[in-house]
Coordinates of C-alpha atoms in Angstrom, one line a residue:
M30 CA -179.0 -47.0 10.3
E31 CA -180.1 -49.8 12.5
R32 CA -178.3 -53.0 11.8
K33 CA -180.3 -55.8 10.5
Q34 CA -180.2 -59.0 12.5
I35 CA -180.9 -62.2 10.4
K36 CA -181.8 -65.1 12.5
C37 CA -180.0 -68.4 11.9
F38 CA -179.9 -71.6 14.0
G39 CA -182.5 -70.4 16.6
H40 CA -181.3 -67.5 18.6
I41 CA -177.9 -67.2 16.8
K42 CA -177.8 -64.2 14.5
L43 CA -176.3 -64.6 11.1
N44 CA -174.5 -61.3 11.6
T45 CA -172.9 -62.6 14.7
I46 CA -171.7 -65.8 12.9
A47 CA -170.2 -63.5 10.1
A48 CA -168.5 -61.4 12.8
W49 CA -166.9 -64.4 14.4
L50 CA -165.7 -65.8 11.0
S51 CA -164.4 -62.4 10.0
C52 CA -162.3 -62.1 13.1
L53 CA -161.1 -65.7 13.0
L54 CA -159.8 -65.1 9.5
A55 CA -158.4 -61.6 10.1
F56 CA -156.3 -62.6 13.1
F57 CA -155.1 -66.0 12.0
P58 CA -152.1 -64.5 10.0
C59 CA -151.2 -62.4 13.0
I60 CA -151.3 -64.9 15.8
F61 CA -150.2 -68.0 13.7
S62 CA -147.8 -66.2 11.4
N63 CA -145.5 -69.2 10.9
L64 CA -148.5 -71.2 9.6
A65 CA -149.9 -68.4 7.6
T66 CA -146.8 -68.2 5.4
Q67 CA -147.8 -71.5 3.9
F68 CA -150.6 -69.7 2.1
G69 CA -148.4 -67.4 0.1
T70 CA -149.4 -63.9 -1.1
T71 CA -152.4 -65.2 -3.1
G72 CA -153.8 -67.3 -0.3
M73 CA -153.4 -64.4 2.1
L74 CA -155.3 -62.1 -0.3
V75 CA -158.2 -64.5 -0.3
I76 CA -158.2 -64.6 3.5
Y77 CA -158.2 -60.9 3.8
V78 CA -160.9 -60.3 1.2
A79 CA -163.1 -62.9 2.8
A80 CA -162.5 -61.3 6.3
V81 CA -163.5 -57.8 4.9
L82 CA -166.6 -59.1 3.2
L83 CA -167.8 -60.9 6.3
A84 CA -167.1 -57.9 8.5
I85 CA -169.1 -55.6 6.1
F86 CA -172.0 -58.0 6.3
A87 CA -171.7 -58.4 10.1
T88 CA -171.7 -54.6 10.7
S89 CA -174.4 -53.5 8.2
G90 CA -176.5 -56.6 7.5
E91 CA -175.6 -56.2 3.8
L92 CA -172.6 -55.5 1.7
R93 CA -172.6 -51.8 2.2
L94 CA -170.0 -49.7 3.9
E95 CA -170.6 -46.4 5.6
L96 CA -167.9 -43.9 6.5
K97 CA -167.7 -41.7 9.6
R98 CA -165.7 -38.5 9.9
W99 CA -163.2 -39.9 12.3
Q100 CA -162.5 -42.9 10.0
I101 CA -161.9 -40.6 7.0
N102 CA -159.5 -38.4 9.1
A103 CA -157.7 -41.4 10.6
L104 CA -157.4 -43.2 7.2
A105 CA -156.1 -40.0 5.6
V106 CA -153.3 -39.7 8.3
W107 CA -152.3 -43.4 8.0
G108 CA -152.9 -43.5 4.3
L109 CA -150.0 -41.2 3.9
V110 CA -147.8 -43.6 5.8
L111 CA -149.0 -46.4 3.5
L112 CA -148.5 -44.3 0.4
M113 CA -145.0 -43.4 1.6
S114 CA -144.2 -47.1 2.1
V115 CA -145.2 -47.9 -1.5
L116 CA -143.8 -44.9 -3.4
N117 CA -140.5 -44.4 -1.6
R118 CA -138.5 -47.1 -3.4
N119 CA -139.9 -50.0 -1.4
G120 CA -137.3 -52.6 -1.1
D121 CA -139.8 -55.4 -0.6
I122 CA -141.7 -54.6 -3.8
Q123 CA -138.4 -54.4 -5.7
H124 CA -137.6 -57.9 -4.4
S125 CA -141.1 -59.2 -5.4
N126 CA -142.2 -59.4 -1.8
Y127 CA -145.7 -58.0 -2.0
L128 CA -147.1 -59.6 1.2
T129 CA -145.7 -57.0 3.6
T130 CA -147.5 -54.2 1.8
L131 CA -150.7 -56.4 1.5
N132 CA -150.5 -57.0 5.3
M133 CA -150.1 -53.3 6.1
L134 CA -153.0 -52.3 3.8
F135 CA -155.3 -54.9 5.2
M136 CA -154.5 -54.2 8.9
I137 CA -155.1 -50.4 8.5
F138 CA -158.3 -50.9 6.5
Y139 CA -159.7 -53.6 8.9
A140 CA -158.8 -51.8 12.1
A141 CA -160.3 -48.5 10.9
F142 CA -163.5 -49.8 9.4
F143 CA -164.5 -52.6 11.7
V144 CA -162.6 -53.5 14.8
A145 CA -162.4 -49.9 16.2
A146 CA -165.6 -48.6 14.6
D147 CA -168.1 -51.3 15.5
D148 CA -168.7 -52.2 19.2
K149 CA -169.9 -55.7 18.6
L150 CA -167.1 -56.6 16.2
R151 CA -164.6 -55.1 18.6
R152 CA -165.7 -57.2 21.5
I153 CA -165.7 -60.4 19.3
A154 CA -162.2 -59.4 18.0
F155 CA -160.7 -59.4 21.5
R156 CA -162.4 -62.7 22.3
V157 CA -160.8 -64.2 19.2
L158 CA -157.5 -62.7 20.1
L159 CA -157.6 -64.3 23.6
L160 CA -158.8 -67.6 22.0
Y161 CA -155.9 -67.7 19.7
L162 CA -153.4 -66.6 22.4
G163 CA -154.8 -69.3 24.6
I164 CA -154.0 -71.9 21.9
Q165 CA -150.5 -70.5 21.7
L166 CA -150.2 -70.8 25.5
I167 CA -151.4 -74.4 25.6
F168 CA -149.1 -75.6 22.8
G169 CA -146.3 -73.6 24.3
F170 CA -146.4 -75.6 27.6
F171 CA -147.0 -78.8 25.6
F172 CA -143.9 -78.2 23.4
L173 CA -141.9 -77.1 26.5
W174 CA -142.6 -80.5 28.0
N175 CA -142.1 -82.4 24.7
P176 CA -139.5 -80.4 22.6
D177 CA -139.1 -83.2 20.1
A178 CA -142.7 -82.7 19.1
L179 CA -142.1 -79.0 18.4
I180 CA -139.0 -79.9 16.2
S181 CA -141.1 -82.4 14.2
F182 CA -144.0 -80.0 13.9
G183 CA -141.8 -77.0 12.9
S184 CA -139.8 -79.0 10.4
S185 CA -143.1 -79.9 8.6
N186 CA -145.0 -76.7 8.9
F187 CA -142.6 -73.7 9.2
S188 CA -141.2 -72.2 6.0
I189 CA -137.8 -71.2 7.5
N190 CA -134.3 -71.1 5.8
D191 CA -131.2 -72.7 7.1
V192 CA -130.1 -69.8 9.4
Y193 CA -133.5 -69.4 11.0
Y194 CA -133.9 -73.2 11.2
R195 CA -130.7 -73.5 13.2
Q196 CA -131.8 -70.7 15.4
F197 CA -135.1 -72.5 15.9
I198 CA -133.3 -75.7 17.0
T199 CA -131.2 -73.6 19.3
Y200 CA -134.3 -72.0 21.0
V201 CA -135.8 -75.4 21.5
N202 CA -132.7 -76.9 23.0
N203 CA -132.3 -73.9 25.3
G204 CA -135.8 -74.6 26.6
A205 CA -137.4 -71.4 25.4
F206 CA -141.2 -71.1 25.5
L207 CA -142.1 -71.0 21.8
G208 CA -145.7 -72.2 21.2
I209 CA -146.6 -72.5 17.5
T210 CA -143.7 -70.3 16.4
S211 CA -140.1 -70.7 15.2
H212 CA -138.7 -67.7 17.1
Y213 CA -138.8 -66.9 20.8
S214 CA -139.2 -63.2 20.0
T215 CA -142.5 -64.0 18.2
S216 CA -143.7 -66.1 21.2
A217 CA -142.9 -63.2 23.5
M218 CA -144.9 -60.8 21.4
Y219 CA -147.9 -63.0 21.7
M220 CA -147.5 -63.5 25.5
T221 CA -147.0 -59.8 26.0
M222 CA -150.2 -59.0 24.0
A223 CA -152.2 -61.4 26.1
V224 CA -150.8 -60.0 29.4
I225 CA -151.8 -56.4 28.3
I226 CA -155.3 -57.4 27.1
I227 CA -156.1 -59.3 30.4
T228 CA -154.5 -56.5 32.5
A229 CA -156.8 -54.0 30.8
Y230 CA -159.8 -56.1 31.5
V231 CA -158.8 -56.8 35.2
L232 CA -158.0 -53.2 36.1
A233 CA -161.1 -51.8 34.3
L234 CA -163.5 -54.3 36.0
K235 CA -161.9 -53.7 39.4
N236 CA -162.3 -49.9 38.9
Q237 CA -166.0 -50.3 37.9
K238 CA -167.2 -53.1 40.2
K239 CA -164.7 -52.7 43.1
K240 CA -163.7 -56.3 43.1
W241 CA -161.2 -58.6 41.6
R242 CA -162.1 -61.5 39.2
W243 CA -159.8 -64.3 40.2
K244 CA -160.1 -66.4 37.0
E245 CA -158.7 -63.4 35.0
I246 CA -156.0 -62.9 37.6
V247 CA -155.0 -66.6 37.3
A248 CA -155.0 -66.3 33.6
L249 CA -152.8 -63.2 33.9
V250 CA -150.2 -65.0 36.1
I251 CA -150.1 -68.0 33.7
F252 CA -149.4 -65.8 30.7
L253 CA -146.8 -63.8 32.8
V254 CA -145.0 -67.1 33.6
A255 CA -145.1 -68.0 29.9
L256 CA -143.6 -64.6 29.0
V257 CA -140.7 -65.2 31.4
L258 CA -140.2 -68.6 29.9
T259 CA -139.7 -67.1 26.5
Q260 CA -136.4 -65.8 27.8
K261 CA -136.9 -62.4 26.1
R262 CA -135.6 -59.5 28.1
A263 CA -137.0 -56.6 26.1
H264 CA -140.6 -58.0 26.0
L265 CA -140.6 -58.7 29.7
L266 CA -139.1 -55.3 30.7
F267 CA -141.3 -53.2 28.3
G268 CA -144.4 -55.4 29.0
M269 CA -144.1 -54.9 32.7
T270 CA -143.5 -51.2 32.2
A271 CA -146.7 -51.1 30.2
I272 CA -148.6 -52.8 33.1
V273 CA -147.3 -50.4 35.6
A274 CA -148.2 -47.5 33.3
M275 CA -151.8 -48.8 32.9
Y276 CA -152.0 -49.2 36.7
F277 CA -151.0 -45.7 37.5
V278 CA -152.5 -43.8 34.6
G279 CA -155.7 -45.8 34.1
Y280 CA -156.5 -47.2 37.5
V281 CA -155.0 -45.5 40.5
K282 CA -157.0 -42.6 42.1
G283 CA -156.0 -40.4 44.9
N284 CA -153.2 -38.0 45.8
M285 CA -149.5 -38.3 45.0
Q286 CA -148.6 -39.7 48.4
R287 CA -150.9 -42.7 47.9
R288 CA -149.5 -43.3 44.4
F289 CA -145.9 -43.1 45.7
Q290 CA -146.7 -45.7 48.4
Q291 CA -148.2 -48.0 45.8
L292 CA -145.2 -47.5 43.6
I293 CA -142.9 -48.5 46.4
A294 CA -145.0 -51.6 47.1
I295 CA -144.7 -52.6 43.4
V296 CA -141.0 -52.2 43.5
V297 CA -140.7 -54.3 46.7
I298 CA -142.9 -57.1 45.2
G299 CA -140.8 -57.0 42.0
V300 CA -137.6 -57.4 44.0
I301 CA -139.0 -60.3 46.0
A302 CA -140.3 -61.9 42.8
F303 CA -136.8 -61.6 41.2
I304 CA -135.1 -63.1 44.3
V305 CA -137.5 -66.1 44.2
L306 CA -137.0 -66.6 40.4
M307 CA -133.2 -66.6 40.9
N308 CA -133.7 -69.8 43.0
V309 CA -136.0 -71.5 40.4
P310 CA -134.0 -73.5 37.8
V311 CA -136.5 -73.1 34.9
F312 CA -136.1 -69.3 35.1
Q313 CA -132.3 -69.2 35.2
S314 CA -131.9 -68.8 31.5
L315 CA -133.7 -65.4 31.5
I316 CA -132.0 -64.2 34.6
N317 CA -128.6 -65.1 33.1
R318 CA -129.4 -63.0 30.0
F319 CA -130.0 -59.9 32.3
V320 CA -126.8 -60.3 34.3
I321 CA -124.4 -61.6 31.5
G322 CA -121.2 -59.7 31.2
G323 CA -119.7 -58.1 28.0
T324 CA -120.1 -55.0 26.0
L325 CA -123.5 -53.5 25.1
D326 CA -122.9 -54.6 21.5
E327 CA -122.2 -58.1 22.6
T328 CA -125.2 -58.4 24.9
S329 CA -127.5 -57.0 22.1
S330 CA -126.4 -59.6 19.6
G331 CA -124.3 -57.2 17.6
R332 CA -127.1 -54.9 16.7
I333 CA -125.2 -51.7 17.5
S334 CA -122.3 -52.4 15.1
Q335 CA -124.3 -54.3 12.5
L336 CA -127.6 -52.4 12.5
W337 CA -127.7 -49.2 14.4
T338 CA -124.5 -47.7 13.2
P339 CA -125.1 -48.4 9.6
A340 CA -128.7 -47.1 9.9
W341 CA -127.4 -43.8 11.3
E342 CA -124.7 -43.6 8.5
E343 CA -127.5 -44.1 5.9
F344 CA -129.4 -41.2 7.4
L345 CA -126.4 -38.9 7.2
Q346 CA -126.0 -39.9 3.5
H347 CA -129.7 -39.5 2.7
P348 CA -130.9 -36.8 5.2
I349 CA -134.0 -35.6 3.3
I350 CA -135.9 -38.6 1.9
G351 CA -133.8 -41.5 3.1
M352 CA -132.6 -44.6 1.3
G353 CA -136.1 -46.0 0.6
W354 CA -138.7 -48.0 2.5
R355 CA -137.5 -51.4 3.8
Q356 CA -134.2 -51.0 1.8
F357 CA -132.0 -51.3 4.9
K358 CA -132.3 -55.1 5.3
Y359 CA -131.4 -55.7 1.7
Q360 CA -128.4 -53.5 1.6
H361 CA -127.0 -54.3 5.1
L362 CA -126.9 -58.0 5.7
M363 CA -125.8 -59.2 9.1
R364 CA -122.7 -61.3 9.5
N365 CA -124.7 -64.5 9.5
G366 CA -126.2 -63.6 6.2
V367 CA -129.7 -62.7 7.5
N368 CA -131.8 -59.8 6.2
N369 CA -132.9 -57.8 9.2
D370 CA -134.5 -54.6 10.1
V371 CA -132.7 -52.1 12.2
H372 CA -134.1 -53.2 15.6
N373 CA -134.9 -49.6 16.3
I374 CA -137.9 -48.3 14.5
Y375 CA -137.0 -44.6 15.0
L376 CA -133.5 -45.0 13.5
Q377 CA -135.1 -47.0 10.6
F378 CA -137.7 -44.3 10.0
F379 CA -135.0 -41.7 9.5
A380 CA -132.6 -44.0 7.6
E381 CA -135.2 -45.1 5.1
N382 CA -137.5 -42.1 4.9
G383 CA -135.2 -39.2 5.8
A384 CA -136.0 -36.3 8.0
L385 CA -139.3 -35.6 6.2
G386 CA -140.9 -39.0 6.4
G387 CA -139.2 -40.0 9.7
L388 CA -140.5 -37.0 11.5
Y389 CA -144.0 -37.4 10.1
I390 CA -144.3 -41.0 11.4
I391 CA -142.7 -40.3 14.8
V392 CA -145.0 -37.3 15.3
L393 CA -148.0 -39.5 14.4
L394 CA -147.0 -42.2 16.9
I395 CA -146.3 -39.8 19.7
S396 CA -149.4 -37.6 19.2
T397 CA -151.6 -40.7 19.1
Y398 CA -150.0 -41.8 22.4
V399 CA -150.6 -38.5 24.0
S400 CA -154.2 -38.6 22.9
I401 CA -154.9 -42.0 24.4
W402 CA -153.1 -41.0 27.7
R403 CA -155.5 -38.0 28.0
K404 CA -158.6 -40.1 27.1
L405 CA -157.7 -42.8 29.6
L406 CA -157.5 -40.2 32.3
W407 CA -161.0 -39.0 31.3
A408 CA -162.2 -42.6 31.3
K409 CA -160.9 -43.1 34.8
K410 CA -162.7 -40.0 36.0
Y411 CA -166.0 -40.5 34.2
D412 CA -166.2 -44.3 34.2
M413 CA -166.9 -44.9 30.5
G414 CA -168.4 -48.3 30.8
S415 CA -167.7 -50.7 27.9
E416 CA -165.1 -48.4 26.3
Y417 CA -162.9 -48.3 29.4
P418 CA -161.1 -51.7 28.9
F419 CA -160.5 -50.9 25.3
L420 CA -159.0 -47.5 26.1
M421 CA -156.9 -49.3 28.8
F422 CA -155.6 -51.8 26.3
S423 CA -154.9 -49.1 23.7
F424 CA -152.8 -47.1 26.2
G425 CA -151.0 -50.3 27.5
Y426 CA -150.2 -51.6 24.1
Q427 CA -149.0 -48.3 22.7
T428 CA -146.8 -48.0 25.7
F429 CA -145.2 -51.4 25.0
F430 CA -145.0 -50.7 21.2
L431 CA -143.2 -47.4 21.6
L432 CA -140.7 -48.8 24.1
Y433 CA -140.1 -52.0 22.3
G434 CA -139.4 -49.9 19.1
L435 CA -136.2 -48.8 20.8
T436 CA -134.7 -52.4 20.5
G437 CA -137.1 -54.3 18.1
N438 CA -139.0 -54.1 14.8
P439 CA -142.7 -53.9 16.0
F440 CA -143.7 -51.5 13.2
Y441 CA -142.6 -54.1 10.6
D442 CA -143.7 -57.3 12.4
I443 CA -147.4 -58.2 11.8
Q444 CA -147.5 -59.8 15.2
C445 CA -147.1 -56.3 16.8
F446 CA -148.3 -53.9 14.1
F447 CA -151.9 -55.3 13.9
P448 CA -152.7 -54.9 17.6
Y449 CA -150.9 -51.6 17.6
I450 CA -152.9 -50.2 14.7
I451 CA -156.1 -51.4 16.4
S452 CA -155.1 -49.5 19.6
C453 CA -154.4 -46.4 17.5
F454 CA -157.9 -46.4 15.8
I455 CA -159.6 -47.1 19.1
S456 CA -157.9 -43.9 20.3
C457 CA -159.2 -42.1 17.3
K458 CA -162.8 -43.4 17.7
I459 CA -163.3 -42.7 21.4
R460 CA -164.3 -39.2 22.2
K461 CA -164.3 -37.2 25.4
P462 CA -167.0 -38.2 27.8
G463 CA -170.2 -36.3 27.2
F464 CA -169.9 -36.3 23.4
G465 CA -172.0 -39.2 22.2
I466 CA -170.1 -42.2 23.6
S467 CA -172.1 -45.4 23.3
I468 CA -172.1 -47.5 26.5
K469 CA -172.9 -51.2 26.2
A470 CA -172.3 -54.3 28.3
M471 CA -168.9 -55.7 27.6
S472 CA -167.1 -58.9 28.7
F473 CA -164.1 -60.8 27.4
S474 CA -165.3 -63.9 29.0

């Protein structure tokens, strides 16, 4: 059915206004998670319902929703994960924390029905993401220059307990790039997301138009600098790995000799950049975190002894169906009294869902990644127009997500899960070239 376009304010379409408002609401809790907690579960429910209703109107011209076969199939697969999370003795629900389940329900639903399905809404969604990430970037540099302002702002607007507040003060005093967040890991998630989005656009545009767009490259460099300034090792390492993977899988053409030469060039550039950074005082904190001595458990903030080992023991005790979804953080407090996930999503899948649930989720994640890898290779060969940058992003972000899952909690963090589920549904929606792909003009700028 052809979408109805209702004119409003001259040439501006009411559908377009609805699409922008929907995306602005939908991504606010993801990119400004510390501020969103102030709304509580009821407030978040209102935001999500409004975002969905606006998206339905933006995509159909009326409050009517139509399902496609790929949406039904994808929702069935991810619906089982959601059902598992609710029915398998969910620790959050037992402790009256309903927001995590609400977040997961909304993100799966919104990504499947709107962001991945509708071309226009998808383009607007990525513009909104870059807008929000740009705001985080600007405030990050402002607070880096004026840390007292961040402490004052965070004390008034962040709902964080004593332990996390002390950590927040420590990050500020250590000169970490935080933006409008209370944790340097959260800031690093945002900067990595921006780097992957911009890289996808830069490489796709260069492949299609055979030229570089310098404003996007400048933006990429600035976000990369901000990522380094967060002082997070994992995000920088896995983010750069994702960029290299995007470059070789989605961009580079030619024989293996040419690819090998380009790989050597990248390694040389990386070594030179590292040597330069070693002599810049502002980057010393991150470099020291890479070269610091001590055992692996010490350099990983005790996550092996306090998180990984207990998770493995829980799996051995409950090998079939696990201890229950999100039960680990309530039953295994860290020495500082903090409830924390395992910091390895694969171990947590098995510990909390056993072999049955754990294997199901891991197979789902890996099969989705293999699918997007293949489709990106097709896109590079056949030049899929407007879909190419989104496939590039999908591949890049899934690469980062799966790697970061080895040392972090991206499956349980809204800041990572929302862009990840979007990348998964983009992979489900896009078909092999020649089978009805819609090509439309696209620009993030």
